[in-house]
PDB file of C-alpha atoms and ligand atoms in Angstrom:
ATOM      1  CA  MET A   1      12.653  25.579 -24.106  1.00  0.00           C
ATOM      2  CA  SER A   2      13.079  22.443 -26.119  1.00  0.00           C
ATOM      3  CA  SER A   3       9.954  20.038 -26.569  1.00  0.00           C
ATOM      4  CA  GLU A   4      12.116  17.012 -27.056  1.00  0.00           C
ATOM      5  CA  LEU A   5      10.739  14.161 -25.297  1.00  0.00           C
ATOM      6  CA  VAL A   6      13.064  12.945 -22.517  1.00  0.00           C
ATOM      7  CA  ILE A   7      12.781   9.775 -20.695  1.00  0.00           C
ATOM      8  CA  ALA A   8      14.776   9.219 -17.631  1.00  0.00           C
ATOM      9  CA  TYR A   9      15.513   5.644 -16.736  1.00  0.00           C
ATOM     10  CA  TYR A  10      16.632   3.551 -13.612  1.00  0.00           C
ATOM     11  CA  ASP A  11      16.126  -0.067 -12.721  1.00  0.00           C
ATOM     12  CA  ALA A  12      18.725  -0.765  -9.675  1.00  0.00           C
ATOM     13  CA  SER A  13      20.553  -3.285 -11.972  1.00  0.00           C
ATOM     14  CA  PRO A  14      24.106  -3.309 -12.933  1.00  0.00           C
ATOM     15  CA  ASP A  15      23.036  -4.475 -16.230  1.00  0.00           C
ATOM     16  CA  THR A  16      23.225  -1.365 -18.333  1.00  0.00           C
ATOM     17  CA  THR A  17      22.041  -3.260 -21.537  1.00  0.00           C
ATOM     18  CA  ARG A  18      18.462  -3.237 -20.124  1.00  0.00           C
ATOM     19  CA  GLN A  19      18.189   0.507 -20.703  1.00  0.00           C
ATOM     20  CA  GLU A  20      19.269   0.096 -24.214  1.00  0.00           C
ATOM     21  CA  ARG A  21      16.863  -2.710 -24.790  1.00  0.00           C
ATOM     22  CA  TRP A  22      14.033  -0.338 -23.648  1.00  0.00           C
ATOM     23  CA  GLN A  23      15.080   2.377 -25.929  1.00  0.00           C
ATOM     24  CA  ALA A  24      15.092  -0.022 -28.767  1.00  0.00           C
ATOM     25  CA  LEU A  25      11.724  -1.351 -28.110  1.00  0.00           C
ATOM     26  CA  LEU A  26      10.188   1.992 -27.454  1.00  0.00           C
ATOM     27  CA  THR A  27      11.705   3.721 -30.701  1.00  0.00           C
ATOM     28  CA  PRO A  28       9.127   2.160 -33.214  1.00  0.00           C
ATOM     29  CA  LEU A  29       6.208   2.932 -30.919  1.00  0.00           C
ATOM     30  CA  LEU A  30       7.299   6.333 -29.786  1.00  0.00           C
ATOM     31  CA  GLY A  31       9.267   7.885 -32.596  1.00  0.00           C
ATOM     32  CA  THR A  32      12.219  10.162 -31.591  1.00  0.00           C
ATOM     33  CA  PHE A  33      13.126  10.694 -27.826  1.00  0.00           C
ATOM     34  CA  ARG A  34      16.156  10.603 -25.801  1.00  0.00           C
ATOM     35  CA  MET A  35      16.560   8.026 -23.007  1.00  0.00           C
ATOM     36  CA  VAL A  36      19.007   9.268 -20.184  1.00  0.00           C
ATOM     37  CA  GLY A  37      19.953   7.779 -16.872  1.00  0.00           C
ATOM     38  CA  LEU A  38      17.739   9.033 -13.903  1.00  0.00           C
ATOM     39  CA  LEU A  39      20.833  10.324 -12.204  1.00  0.00           C
ATOM     40  CA  ASP A  40      22.293  12.051 -15.112  1.00  0.00           C
ATOM     41  CA  ALA A  41      21.940  15.892 -15.098  1.00  0.00           C
ATOM     42  CA  ALA A  42      20.125  15.707 -18.440  1.00  0.00           C
ATOM     43  CA  ALA A  43      17.221  13.917 -16.528  1.00  0.00           C
ATOM     44  CA  GLU A  44      16.284  17.384 -15.196  1.00  0.00           C
ATOM     45  CA  GLN A  45      14.598  17.924 -18.424  1.00  0.00           C
ATOM     46  CA  ALA A  46      12.724  14.542 -18.336  1.00  0.00           C
ATOM     47  CA  GLN A  47       8.863  14.513 -18.876  1.00  0.00           C
ATOM     48  CA  ILE A  48       8.723  10.767 -18.332  1.00  0.00           C
ATOM     49  CA  ALA A  49      10.375   8.490 -15.674  1.00  0.00           C
ATOM     50  CA  LEU A  50      10.606   4.811 -16.337  1.00  0.00           C
ATOM     51  CA  VAL A  51      11.934   3.270 -12.983  1.00  0.00           C
ATOM     52  CA  TRP A  52      12.265   0.487 -10.708  1.00  0.00           C
ATOM     53  CA  SER A  53      13.304   1.249  -6.943  1.00  0.00           C
ATOM     54  CA  PRO A  54      14.791   4.584  -7.737  1.00  0.00           C
ATOM     55  CA  PRO A  55      17.269   6.314  -5.213  1.00  0.00           C
ATOM     56  CA  THR A  56      15.139   8.088  -2.655  1.00  0.00           C
ATOM     57  CA  GLY A  57      14.462  11.840  -3.397  1.00  0.00           C
ATOM     58  CA  ARG A  58      15.774  11.675  -6.918  1.00  0.00           C
ATOM     59  CA  LEU A  59      12.288  12.002  -8.717  1.00  0.00           C
ATOM     60  CA  ALA A  60      11.489  14.647  -6.478  1.00  0.00           C
ATOM     61  CA  GLN A  61      14.309  16.912  -7.967  1.00  0.00           C
ATOM     62  CA  LEU A  62      12.819  16.355 -11.583  1.00  0.00           C
ATOM     63  CA  SER A  63      10.242  19.166 -11.930  1.00  0.00           C
ATOM     64  CA  ALA A  64       9.357  18.493 -15.553  1.00  0.00           C
ATOM     65  CA  LEU A  65       7.888  15.099 -14.926  1.00  0.00           C
ATOM     66  CA  LYS A  66       4.312  14.407 -16.257  1.00  0.00           C
ATOM     67  CA  LEU A  67       4.479  10.723 -15.772  1.00  0.00           C
ATOM     68  CA  ILE A  68       6.214   8.086 -13.597  1.00  0.00           C
ATOM     69  CA  ILE A  69       6.057   4.549 -14.890  1.00  0.00           C
ATOM     70  CA  SER A  70       6.768   1.642 -12.332  1.00  0.00           C
ATOM     71  CA  LEU A  71       8.927  -0.929 -14.118  1.00  0.00           C
ATOM     72  CA  GLY A  72       7.023  -3.569 -12.320  1.00  0.00           C
ATOM     73  CA  GLN A  73       3.489  -4.497 -11.167  1.00  0.00           C
ATOM     74  CA  GLY A  74       3.980  -3.437  -7.639  1.00  0.00           C
ATOM     75  CA  VAL A  75       4.672   0.418  -6.664  1.00  0.00           C
ATOM     76  CA  ASP A  76       5.842   0.016  -3.160  1.00  0.00           C
ATOM     77  CA  HIS A  77       9.313   1.244  -4.316  1.00  0.00           C
ATOM     78  CA  LEU A  78       7.704   4.469  -4.918  1.00  0.00           C
ATOM     79  CA  MET A  79       5.667   4.652  -1.923  1.00  0.00           C
ATOM     80  CA  ARG A  80       8.812   5.647   0.174  1.00  0.00           C
ATOM     81  CA  GLU A  81       9.380   8.651  -1.992  1.00  0.00           C
ATOM     82  CA  PRO A  82       8.860  12.074  -0.367  1.00  0.00           C
ATOM     83  CA  ASP A  83       7.347  14.689  -2.404  1.00  0.00           C
ATOM     84  CA  LEU A  84       6.734  13.169  -5.758  1.00  0.00           C
ATOM     85  CA  PRO A  85       6.096  15.832  -8.363  1.00  0.00           C
ATOM     86  CA  LYS A  86       2.405  16.504  -7.868  1.00  0.00           C
ATOM     87  CA  SER A  87       1.806  17.135 -11.508  1.00  0.00           C
ATOM     88  CA  ALA A  88       3.194  13.590 -12.591  1.00  0.00           C
ATOM     89  CA  HIS A  89       0.523  10.738 -13.034  1.00  0.00           C
ATOM     90  CA  ILE A  90       1.935   7.348 -11.624  1.00  0.00           C
ATOM     91  CA  VAL A  91       1.304   4.054 -13.570  1.00  0.00           C
ATOM     92  CA  ARG A  92       2.212   0.550 -13.039  1.00  0.00           C
ATOM     93  CA  LEU A  93       2.703  -2.340 -15.301  1.00  0.00           C
ATOM     94  CA  VAL A  94      -0.282  -4.633 -15.673  1.00  0.00           C
ATOM     95  CA  ASP A  95       1.149  -6.933 -18.155  1.00  0.00           C
ATOM     96  CA  PRO A  96      -0.916 -10.297 -19.055  1.00  0.00           C
ATOM     97  CA  ASN A  97       2.538 -11.808 -19.609  1.00  0.00           C
ATOM     98  CA  MET A  98       3.780 -11.190 -16.096  1.00  0.00           C
ATOM     99  CA  SER A  99       0.330 -12.324 -14.696  1.00  0.00           C
ATOM    100  CA  HIS A 100       0.564 -15.580 -16.381  1.00  0.00           C
ATOM    101  CA  ALA A 101       4.471 -15.820 -15.168  1.00  0.00           C
ATOM    102  CA  LEU A 102       3.240 -15.385 -11.591  1.00  0.00           C
ATOM    103  CA  SER A 103       0.304 -17.775 -12.084  1.00  0.00           C
ATOM    104  CA  GLN A 104       2.745 -20.591 -13.299  1.00  0.00           C
ATOM    105  CA  TRP A 105       4.971 -19.789 -10.339  1.00  0.00           C
ATOM    106  CA  VAL A 106       2.128 -20.589  -7.865  1.00  0.00           C
ATOM    107  CA  ILE A 107       0.750 -23.484  -9.730  1.00  0.00           C
ATOM    108  CA  LEU A 108       4.358 -24.897  -9.760  1.00  0.00           C
ATOM    109  CA  ASN A 109       4.752 -24.435  -6.070  1.00  0.00           C
ATOM    110  CA  ILE A 110       1.273 -25.720  -5.221  1.00  0.00           C
ATOM    111  CA  LEU A 111       1.518 -28.839  -7.426  1.00  0.00           C
ATOM    112  CA  ASP A 112       5.287 -29.569  -6.264  1.00  0.00           C
ATOM    113  CA  HIS A 113       4.154 -29.460  -2.651  1.00  0.00           C
ATOM    114  CA  TYR A 114       0.927 -31.697  -3.146  1.00  0.00           C
ATOM    115  CA  ARG A 115       2.537 -34.227  -5.456  1.00  0.00           C
ATOM    116  CA  GLU A 116       5.429 -34.333  -3.191  1.00  0.00           C
ATOM    117  CA  GLY A 117       8.146 -33.470  -5.564  1.00  0.00           C
ATOM    118  CA  ARG A 118      10.708 -32.816  -2.956  1.00  0.00           C
ATOM    119  CA  LEU A 119      10.168 -36.416  -1.473  1.00  0.00           C
ATOM    120  CA  TYR A 120      10.025 -38.025  -4.840  1.00  0.00           C
ATOM    121  CA  ARG A 121      13.450 -36.165  -5.935  1.00  0.00           C
ATOM    122  CA  ALA A 122      14.905 -37.479  -2.580  1.00  0.00           C
ATOM    123  CA  TYR A 123      13.823 -41.048  -3.444  1.00  0.00           C
ATOM    124  CA  ARG A 124      15.202 -40.768  -6.875  1.00  0.00           C
ATOM    125  CA  ALA A 125      18.669 -39.720  -5.323  1.00  0.00           C
ATOM    126  CA  GLU A 126      18.741 -42.910  -3.425  1.00  0.00           C
ATOM    127  CA  LYS A 127      17.309 -44.929  -6.552  1.00  0.00           C
ATOM    128  CA  ALA A 128      14.259 -45.867  -4.566  1.00  0.00           C
ATOM    129  CA  PHE A 129      11.194 -46.699  -6.666  1.00  0.00           C
ATOM    130  CA  ILE A 130       8.572 -45.909  -3.880  1.00  0.00           C
ATOM    131  CA  GLN A 131       4.928 -45.136  -4.463  1.00  0.00           C
ATOM    132  CA  ARG A 132       3.013 -43.162  -2.197  1.00  0.00           C
ATOM    133  CA  PRO A 133      -0.742 -42.579  -2.214  1.00  0.00           C
ATOM    134  CA  GLN A 134      -1.857 -39.668  -4.122  1.00  0.00           C
ATOM    135  CA  ILE A 135      -3.049 -36.557  -2.536  1.00  0.00           C
ATOM    136  CA  GLU A 136      -6.398 -35.580  -3.847  1.00  0.00           C
ATOM    137  CA  THR A 137      -6.897 -31.748  -4.728  1.00  0.00           C
ATOM    138  CA  ALA A 138     -10.246 -31.430  -6.069  1.00  0.00           C
ATOM    139  CA  ASP A 139     -11.501 -30.952  -2.449  1.00  0.00           C
ATOM    140  CA  LEU A 140      -8.431 -28.782  -1.351  1.00  0.00           C
ATOM    141  CA  PRO A 141      -9.482 -25.288  -0.567  1.00  0.00           C
ATOM    142  CA  VAL A 142      -7.123 -22.685  -1.938  1.00  0.00           C
ATOM    143  CA  ALA A 143      -7.381 -18.960  -0.669  1.00  0.00           C
ATOM    144  CA  VAL A 144      -5.961 -16.265  -3.054  1.00  0.00           C
ATOM    145  CA  TYR A 145      -5.501 -13.244  -1.181  1.00  0.00           C
ATOM    146  CA  GLY A 146      -5.464 -10.099  -3.548  1.00  0.00           C
ATOM    147  CA  MET A 147      -7.743 -10.536  -6.455  1.00  0.00           C
ATOM    148  CA  GLY A 148      -6.431  -7.654  -8.853  1.00  0.00           C
ATOM    149  CA  ALA A 149      -5.354  -8.404 -12.174  1.00  0.00           C
ATOM    150  CA  ILE A 150      -2.623 -11.133 -11.293  1.00  0.00           C
ATOM    151  CA  GLY A 151      -4.815 -12.777  -8.666  1.00  0.00           C
ATOM    152  CA  GLN A 152      -7.820 -13.317 -10.958  1.00  0.00           C
ATOM    153  CA  VAL A 153      -5.612 -15.040 -13.479  1.00  0.00           C
ATOM    154  CA  ILE A 154      -4.093 -17.337 -10.686  1.00  0.00           C
ATOM    155  CA  ALA A 155      -7.601 -17.930  -8.936  1.00  0.00           C
ATOM    156  CA  SER A 156      -9.048 -19.270 -12.690  1.00  0.00           C
ATOM    157  CA  GLN A 157      -5.968 -21.227 -13.536  1.00  0.00           C
ATOM    158  CA  LEU A 158      -6.219 -22.839 -10.295  1.00  0.00           C
ATOM    159  CA  ALA A 159      -9.897 -23.470 -10.666  1.00  0.00           C
ATOM    160  CA  GLY A 160      -9.224 -24.819 -14.324  1.00  0.00           C
ATOM    161  CA  LEU A 161      -6.977 -27.445 -12.647  1.00  0.00           C
ATOM    162  CA  GLY A 162      -9.822 -28.551 -10.438  1.00  0.00           C
ATOM    163  CA  PHE A 163      -8.861 -26.804  -7.153  1.00  0.00           C
ATOM    164  CA  ASP A 164     -11.499 -25.378  -4.734  1.00  0.00           C
ATOM    165  CA  VAL A 165     -10.867 -21.707  -5.110  1.00  0.00           C
ATOM    166  CA  HIS A 166     -11.618 -18.679  -2.892  1.00  0.00           C
ATOM    167  CA  GLY A 167     -10.377 -15.318  -3.481  1.00  0.00           C
ATOM    168  CA  TRP A 168     -10.226 -12.401  -1.140  1.00  0.00           C
ATOM    169  CA  SER A 169     -10.456  -8.692  -2.012  1.00  0.00           C
ATOM    170  CA  ARG A 170     -10.547  -5.863   0.423  1.00  0.00           C
ATOM    171  CA  THR A 171     -14.011  -4.706  -0.943  1.00  0.00           C
ATOM    172  CA  LYS A 172     -16.795  -6.789  -2.127  1.00  0.00           C
ATOM    173  CA  ARG A 173     -16.442  -8.009  -5.679  1.00  0.00           C
ATOM    174  CA  ASP A 174     -17.694 -10.992  -7.674  1.00  0.00           C
ATOM    175  CA  PHE A 175     -15.168 -13.213  -9.661  1.00  0.00           C
ATOM    176  CA  GLY A 176     -17.621 -15.538 -11.477  1.00  0.00           C
ATOM    177  CA  SER A 177     -19.120 -18.900 -10.662  1.00  0.00           C
ATOM    178  CA  GLN A 178     -15.775 -20.739 -10.316  1.00  0.00           C
ATOM    179  CA  ILE A 179     -14.325 -18.660  -7.587  1.00  0.00           C
ATOM    180  CA  THR A 180     -16.045 -18.065  -4.260  1.00  0.00           C
ATOM    181  CA  ALA A 181     -15.364 -14.456  -3.134  1.00  0.00           C
ATOM    182  CA  TYR A 182     -14.621 -13.120   0.307  1.00  0.00           C
ATOM    183  CA  HIS A 183     -13.924  -9.805   1.409  1.00  0.00           C
ATOM    184  CA  GLY A 184     -12.879  -7.540   4.332  1.00  0.00           C
ATOM    185  CA  SER A 185     -11.543  -8.677   7.651  1.00  0.00           C
ATOM    186  CA  ASP A 186     -14.327 -11.129   8.415  1.00  0.00           C
ATOM    187  CA  GLY A 187     -13.692 -12.728   5.114  1.00  0.00           C
ATOM    188  CA  PHE A 188     -10.045 -13.026   5.656  1.00  0.00           C
ATOM    189  CA  ARG A 189     -10.433 -14.729   8.954  1.00  0.00           C
ATOM    190  CA  GLN A 190     -12.838 -17.341   7.355  1.00  0.00           C
ATOM    191  CA  LEU A 191     -10.395 -18.173   4.508  1.00  0.00           C
ATOM    192  CA  THR A 192      -7.366 -18.395   6.894  1.00  0.00           C
ATOM    193  CA  GLN A 193      -9.289 -20.776   9.102  1.00  0.00           C
ATOM    194  CA  THR A 194     -10.802 -22.956   6.368  1.00  0.00           C
ATOM    195  CA  CYS A 195      -8.506 -23.136   3.428  1.00  0.00           C
ATOM    196  CA  ARG A 196      -5.488 -25.549   3.161  1.00  0.00           C
ATOM    197  CA  CYS A 197      -3.412 -23.557   0.905  1.00  0.00           C
ATOM    198  CA  HIS A 198      -2.961 -19.825   0.935  1.00  0.00           C
ATOM    199  CA  VAL A 199      -1.572 -17.739  -1.777  1.00  0.00           C
ATOM    200  CA  CYS A 200      -0.668 -14.066  -0.966  1.00  0.00           C
ATOM    201  CA  ILE A 201      -0.530 -11.623  -4.069  1.00  0.00           C
ATOM    202  CA  LEU A 202      -1.324  -8.417  -2.175  1.00  0.00           C
ATOM    203  CA  PRO A 203       0.260  -5.174  -2.616  1.00  0.00           C
ATOM    204  CA  LEU A 204       2.193  -3.733   0.152  1.00  0.00           C
ATOM    205  CA  THR A 205       0.254  -0.999   2.049  1.00  0.00           C
ATOM    206  CA  PRO A 206       0.186  -0.046   5.799  1.00  0.00           C
ATOM    207  CA  GLU A 207      -2.961  -2.609   6.016  1.00  0.00           C
ATOM    208  CA  THR A 208      -1.144  -5.433   4.658  1.00  0.00           C
ATOM    209  CA  GLU A 209       2.317  -4.815   6.279  1.00  0.00           C
ATOM    210  CA  GLY A 210       2.910  -7.732   9.004  1.00  0.00           C
ATOM    211  CA  LEU A 211      -0.524  -9.186   7.969  1.00  0.00           C
ATOM    212  CA  PHE A 212       0.699 -12.628   8.222  1.00  0.00           C
ATOM    213  CA  SER A 213       1.667 -13.191  11.748  1.00  0.00           C
ATOM    214  CA  ALA A 214       1.693 -15.966  14.304  1.00  0.00           C
ATOM    215  CA  GLU A 215      -2.121 -15.267  14.935  1.00  0.00           C
ATOM    216  CA  ILE A 216      -3.012 -15.950  11.212  1.00  0.00           C
ATOM    217  CA  PHE A 217      -0.599 -18.944  10.960  1.00  0.00           C
ATOM    218  CA  ASN A 218      -2.055 -20.592  14.061  1.00  0.00           C
ATOM    219  CA  SER A 219      -5.685 -19.970  12.664  1.00  0.00           C
ATOM    220  CA  MET A 220      -4.879 -21.991   9.646  1.00  0.00           C
ATOM    221  CA  PRO A 221      -5.519 -25.832   9.260  1.00  0.00           C
ATOM    222  CA  THR A 222      -2.453 -27.737  10.704  1.00  0.00           C
ATOM    223  CA  GLY A 223      -0.272 -28.542   7.618  1.00  0.00           C
ATOM    224  CA  ALA A 224      -1.323 -25.659   5.513  1.00  0.00           C
ATOM    225  CA  LEU A 225       0.813 -24.560   2.703  1.00  0.00           C
ATOM    226  CA  PHE A 226       1.586 -20.690   2.605  1.00  0.00           C
ATOM    227  CA  ILE A 227       2.907 -19.132  -0.609  1.00  0.00           C
ATOM    228  CA  ASN A 228       3.967 -15.521  -0.901  1.00  0.00           C
ATOM    229  CA  GLY A 229       4.225 -13.889  -4.296  1.00  0.00           C
ATOM    230  CA  GLY A 230       3.164 -10.427  -2.606  1.00  0.00           C
ATOM    231  CA  ARG A 231       5.836  -8.717  -0.670  1.00  0.00           C
ATOM    232  CA  GLY A 232       8.103  -9.827   2.193  1.00  0.00           C
ATOM    233  CA  LYS A 233       7.161  -7.377   4.551  1.00  0.00           C
ATOM    234  CA  GLN A 234       3.537  -8.706   4.747  1.00  0.00           C
ATOM    235  CA  VAL A 235       5.040 -11.632   6.722  1.00  0.00           C
ATOM    236  CA  VAL A 236       6.144 -11.492  10.221  1.00  0.00           C
ATOM    237  CA  GLU A 237       9.077 -13.706   9.195  1.00  0.00           C
ATOM    238  CA  ALA A 238       9.905 -15.147  12.710  1.00  0.00           C
ATOM    239  CA  ASP A 239       6.405 -16.177  13.071  1.00  0.00           C
ATOM    240  CA  LEU A 240       6.483 -18.019   9.682  1.00  0.00           C
ATOM    241  CA  LEU A 241       9.732 -19.764  10.651  1.00  0.00           C
ATOM    242  CA  ALA A 242       8.206 -20.682  14.171  1.00  0.00           C
ATOM    243  CA  ALA A 243       4.887 -22.112  12.072  1.00  0.00           C
ATOM    244  CA  ILE A 244       7.174 -24.113   9.842  1.00  0.00           C
ATOM    245  CA  ARG A 245       9.128 -25.481  12.773  1.00  0.00           C
ATOM    246  CA  SER A 246       6.289 -26.526  14.739  1.00  0.00           C
ATOM    247  CA  GLY A 247       4.495 -28.330  11.744  1.00  0.00           C
ATOM    248  CA  GLN A 248       1.671 -25.698  12.074  1.00  0.00           C
ATOM    249  CA  LEU A 249       2.566 -25.105   8.415  1.00  0.00           C
ATOM    250  CA  GLY A 250       3.467 -28.051   6.268  1.00  0.00           C
ATOM    251  CA  GLY A 251       5.391 -25.775   3.940  1.00  0.00           C
ATOM    252  CA  ALA A 252       5.890 -22.242   2.549  1.00  0.00           C
ATOM    253  CA  ALA A 253       7.033 -21.187  -0.899  1.00  0.00           C
ATOM    254  CA  LEU A 254       8.570 -17.533  -0.986  1.00  0.00           C
ATOM    255  CA  ASP A 255       9.500 -15.266  -3.849  1.00  0.00           C
ATOM    256  CA  VAL A 256       9.717 -12.241  -1.527  1.00  0.00           C
ATOM    257  CA  PHE A 257      11.499 -11.371   1.555  1.00  0.00           C
ATOM    258  CA  ALA A 258      11.576  -8.431   4.144  1.00  0.00           C
ATOM    259  CA  VAL A 259      15.301  -7.916   3.076  1.00  0.00           C
ATOM    260  CA  GLU A 260      16.446  -8.703  -0.364  1.00  0.00           C
ATOM    261  CA  PRO A 261      18.784 -10.353  -1.501  1.00  0.00           C
ATOM    262  CA  LEU A 262      17.960 -12.728   1.588  1.00  0.00           C
ATOM    263  CA  PRO A 263      20.973 -12.606   3.747  1.00  0.00           C
ATOM    264  CA  ASP A 264      23.404 -15.450   4.011  1.00  0.00           C
ATOM    265  CA  SER A 265      22.495 -15.587   7.836  1.00  0.00           C
ATOM    266  CA  HIS A 266      18.913 -15.799   7.688  1.00  0.00           C
ATOM    267  CA  PRO A 267      17.323 -18.896   9.199  1.00  0.00           C
ATOM    268  CA  PHE A 268      14.964 -19.596   6.127  1.00  0.00           C
ATOM    269  CA  TRP A 269      17.916 -20.948   4.358  1.00  0.00           C
ATOM    270  CA  ASP A 270      18.224 -23.779   6.757  1.00  0.00           C
ATOM    271  CA  GLU A 271      14.487 -24.827   6.466  1.00  0.00           C
ATOM    272  CA  PRO A 272      13.958 -27.541   3.940  1.00  0.00           C
ATOM    273  CA  ASN A 273      10.104 -26.942   4.116  1.00  0.00           C
ATOM    274  CA  ILE A 274      10.592 -23.260   2.967  1.00  0.00           C
ATOM    275  CA  THR A 275      11.238 -23.143  -0.732  1.00  0.00           C
ATOM    276  CA  ILE A 276      13.080 -20.077  -1.579  1.00  0.00           C
ATOM    277  CA  TRP A 277      13.062 -18.200  -4.972  1.00  0.00           C
ATOM    278  CA  PRO A 278      15.091 -15.129  -5.452  1.00  0.00           C
ATOM    279  CA  HIS A 279      12.444 -12.743  -6.564  1.00  0.00           C
ATOM    280  CA  VAL A 280      12.017 -14.132  -9.878  1.00  0.00           C
ATOM    281  CA  ALA A 281       8.265 -15.565 -10.143  1.00  0.00           C
ATOM    282  CA  ALA A 282       7.410 -12.786 -12.447  1.00  0.00           C
ATOM    283  CA  GLN A 283       9.945 -10.770 -14.021  1.00  0.00           C
ATOM    284  CA  THR A 284       9.311  -7.641 -16.158  1.00  0.00           C
ATOM    285  CA  ASN A 285       9.572  -8.412 -19.742  1.00  0.00           C
ATOM    286  CA  PRO A 286      10.167  -5.359 -21.853  1.00  0.00           C
ATOM    287  CA  GLU A 287       9.147  -7.165 -24.906  1.00  0.00           C
ATOM    288  CA  THR A 288       5.632  -7.662 -23.843  1.00  0.00           C
ATOM    289  CA  ALA A 289       5.554  -4.525 -21.799  1.00  0.00           C
ATOM    290  CA  ALA A 290       6.717  -1.900 -24.181  1.00  0.00           C
ATOM    291  CA  ARG A 291       3.320  -1.406 -25.710  1.00  0.00           C
ATOM    292  CA  GLN A 292       1.859  -0.303 -22.436  1.00  0.00           C
ATOM    293  CA  VAL A 293       4.517   1.994 -21.552  1.00  0.00           C
ATOM    294  CA  ALA A 294       4.300   3.603 -24.777  1.00  0.00           C
ATOM    295  CA  SER A 295       0.514   3.909 -24.652  1.00  0.00           C
ATOM    296  CA  ALA A 296       0.785   5.498 -21.131  1.00  0.00           C
ATOM    297  CA  ILE A 297       3.530   7.949 -22.547  1.00  0.00           C
ATOM    298  CA  THR A 298       1.309   8.894 -25.712  1.00  0.00           C
ATOM    299  CA  SER A 299      -1.558   9.349 -23.549  1.00  0.00           C
ATOM    300  CA  VAL A 300      -0.065  11.750 -21.038  1.00  0.00           C
ATOM    301  CA  LEU A 301       1.457  13.595 -23.883  1.00  0.00           C
ATOM    302  CA  ALA A 302      -1.790  14.128 -25.566  1.00  0.00           C
ATOM    303  CA  GLY A 303      -3.239  15.365 -22.103  1.00  0.00           C
ATOM    304  CA  LYS A 304      -5.164  12.115 -21.340  1.00  0.00           C
ATOM    305  CA  THR A 305      -5.173  10.185 -18.277  1.00  0.00           C
ATOM    306  CA  PRO A 306      -3.333   6.971 -18.764  1.00  0.00           C
ATOM    307  CA  ASP A 307      -4.584   3.525 -17.894  1.00  0.00           C
ATOM    308  CA  ASN A 308      -3.369   1.349 -14.701  1.00  0.00           C
ATOM    309  CA  LEU A 309      -3.091   4.739 -12.654  1.00  0.00           C
ATOM    310  CA  VAL A 310      -1.634   4.128  -9.103  1.00  0.00           C
ATOM    311  CA  ASP A 311      -3.607   5.792  -6.227  1.00  0.00           C
ATOM    312  CA  LEU A 312      -0.760   6.752  -3.855  1.00  0.00           C
ATOM    313  CA  ALA A 313      -3.319   7.334  -0.794  1.00  0.00           C
ATOM    314  CA  ARG A 314      -4.482   3.869  -1.469  1.00  0.00           C
ATOM    315  CA  GLY A 315      -1.023   2.380  -2.100  1.00  0.00           C
ATOM    316  CA  TYR A 316      -1.531   0.457  -5.108  1.00  0.00           C
TER     317      TYR A 316
HETATM  318  C1  OXD B   1       6.898  -6.717  -9.489  1.00  0.00           C
HETATM  319  C2  OXD B   1       7.636  -7.454  -8.782  1.00  0.00           C
HETATM  320  O1  OXD B   1       6.257  -5.707  -8.731  1.00  0.00           O
HETATM  321  O2  OXD B   1       8.573  -8.174  -9.595  1.00  0.00           O
HETATM  322  O3  OXD B   1       6.651  -6.413 -10.658  1.00  0.00           O
HETATM  323  O4  OXD B   1       7.678  -7.585  -7.739  1.00  0.00           O
END
């Protein structure tokens, strides 16, 4: 039996240079190893899988796996896997670079909405030099749903910009003096009813699937802004559309959708008040994530528990 380190790679993209890029970045950190495609026969010797959205059932065939690393912050792509090898740890990326990218995306959408960027771009197209009264944001309450590593960066950066920020987590937590903490279903309802801007960064779990439905959108103050950088399936899309069309919501910015790529026939495309981003809010950056990936691999090979472990039962 060979003790050679074999890493099986898959990222669901036609761009084959990504695998080479990961290999080049990991080599100085790990020394000699062999990187193979997850679907190659050689993957059966792999101790490590570095994957995004692998074909269902493939990981279950790899009995030598000790570690599965999600190539993103979310792990819902692994949750649908039947029979993941029991001996394998599962970790996700927690990359400050991605947290900052997602935070910048949220801030971009909030500022564009409240500074009326779309309207001023339309004026500009008409060469119309029209000034509108500025919308004050200091007392504009913003809710951030999902106060993990990313949510906390978003909340503190929004607080730094002078927003009145409220953070929601499943269980009771404290986020410091700048962010009012809420938790549980009562806290969730309080926030949906009082905040004028709602930012979802939640992981997809059975509890969060379909969470943002007509009932929740209708409980929000009229004209609220809804931003989703979590997962598409957390939103009942027909209910979001109805809330936008009726004016109950003043706008939505979405990076994630129940079906991706968003089909051509999807009615969201025809709604000017829905800003559509093609799942690009925070892209995995191998340059910044490689160190974390290498450290998870060396920990597991040394018999230690890696950081950023995923609890499959909890769903993130
Ligand atoms: C992720 C994502 O989970 O990009 O990292 O959605």
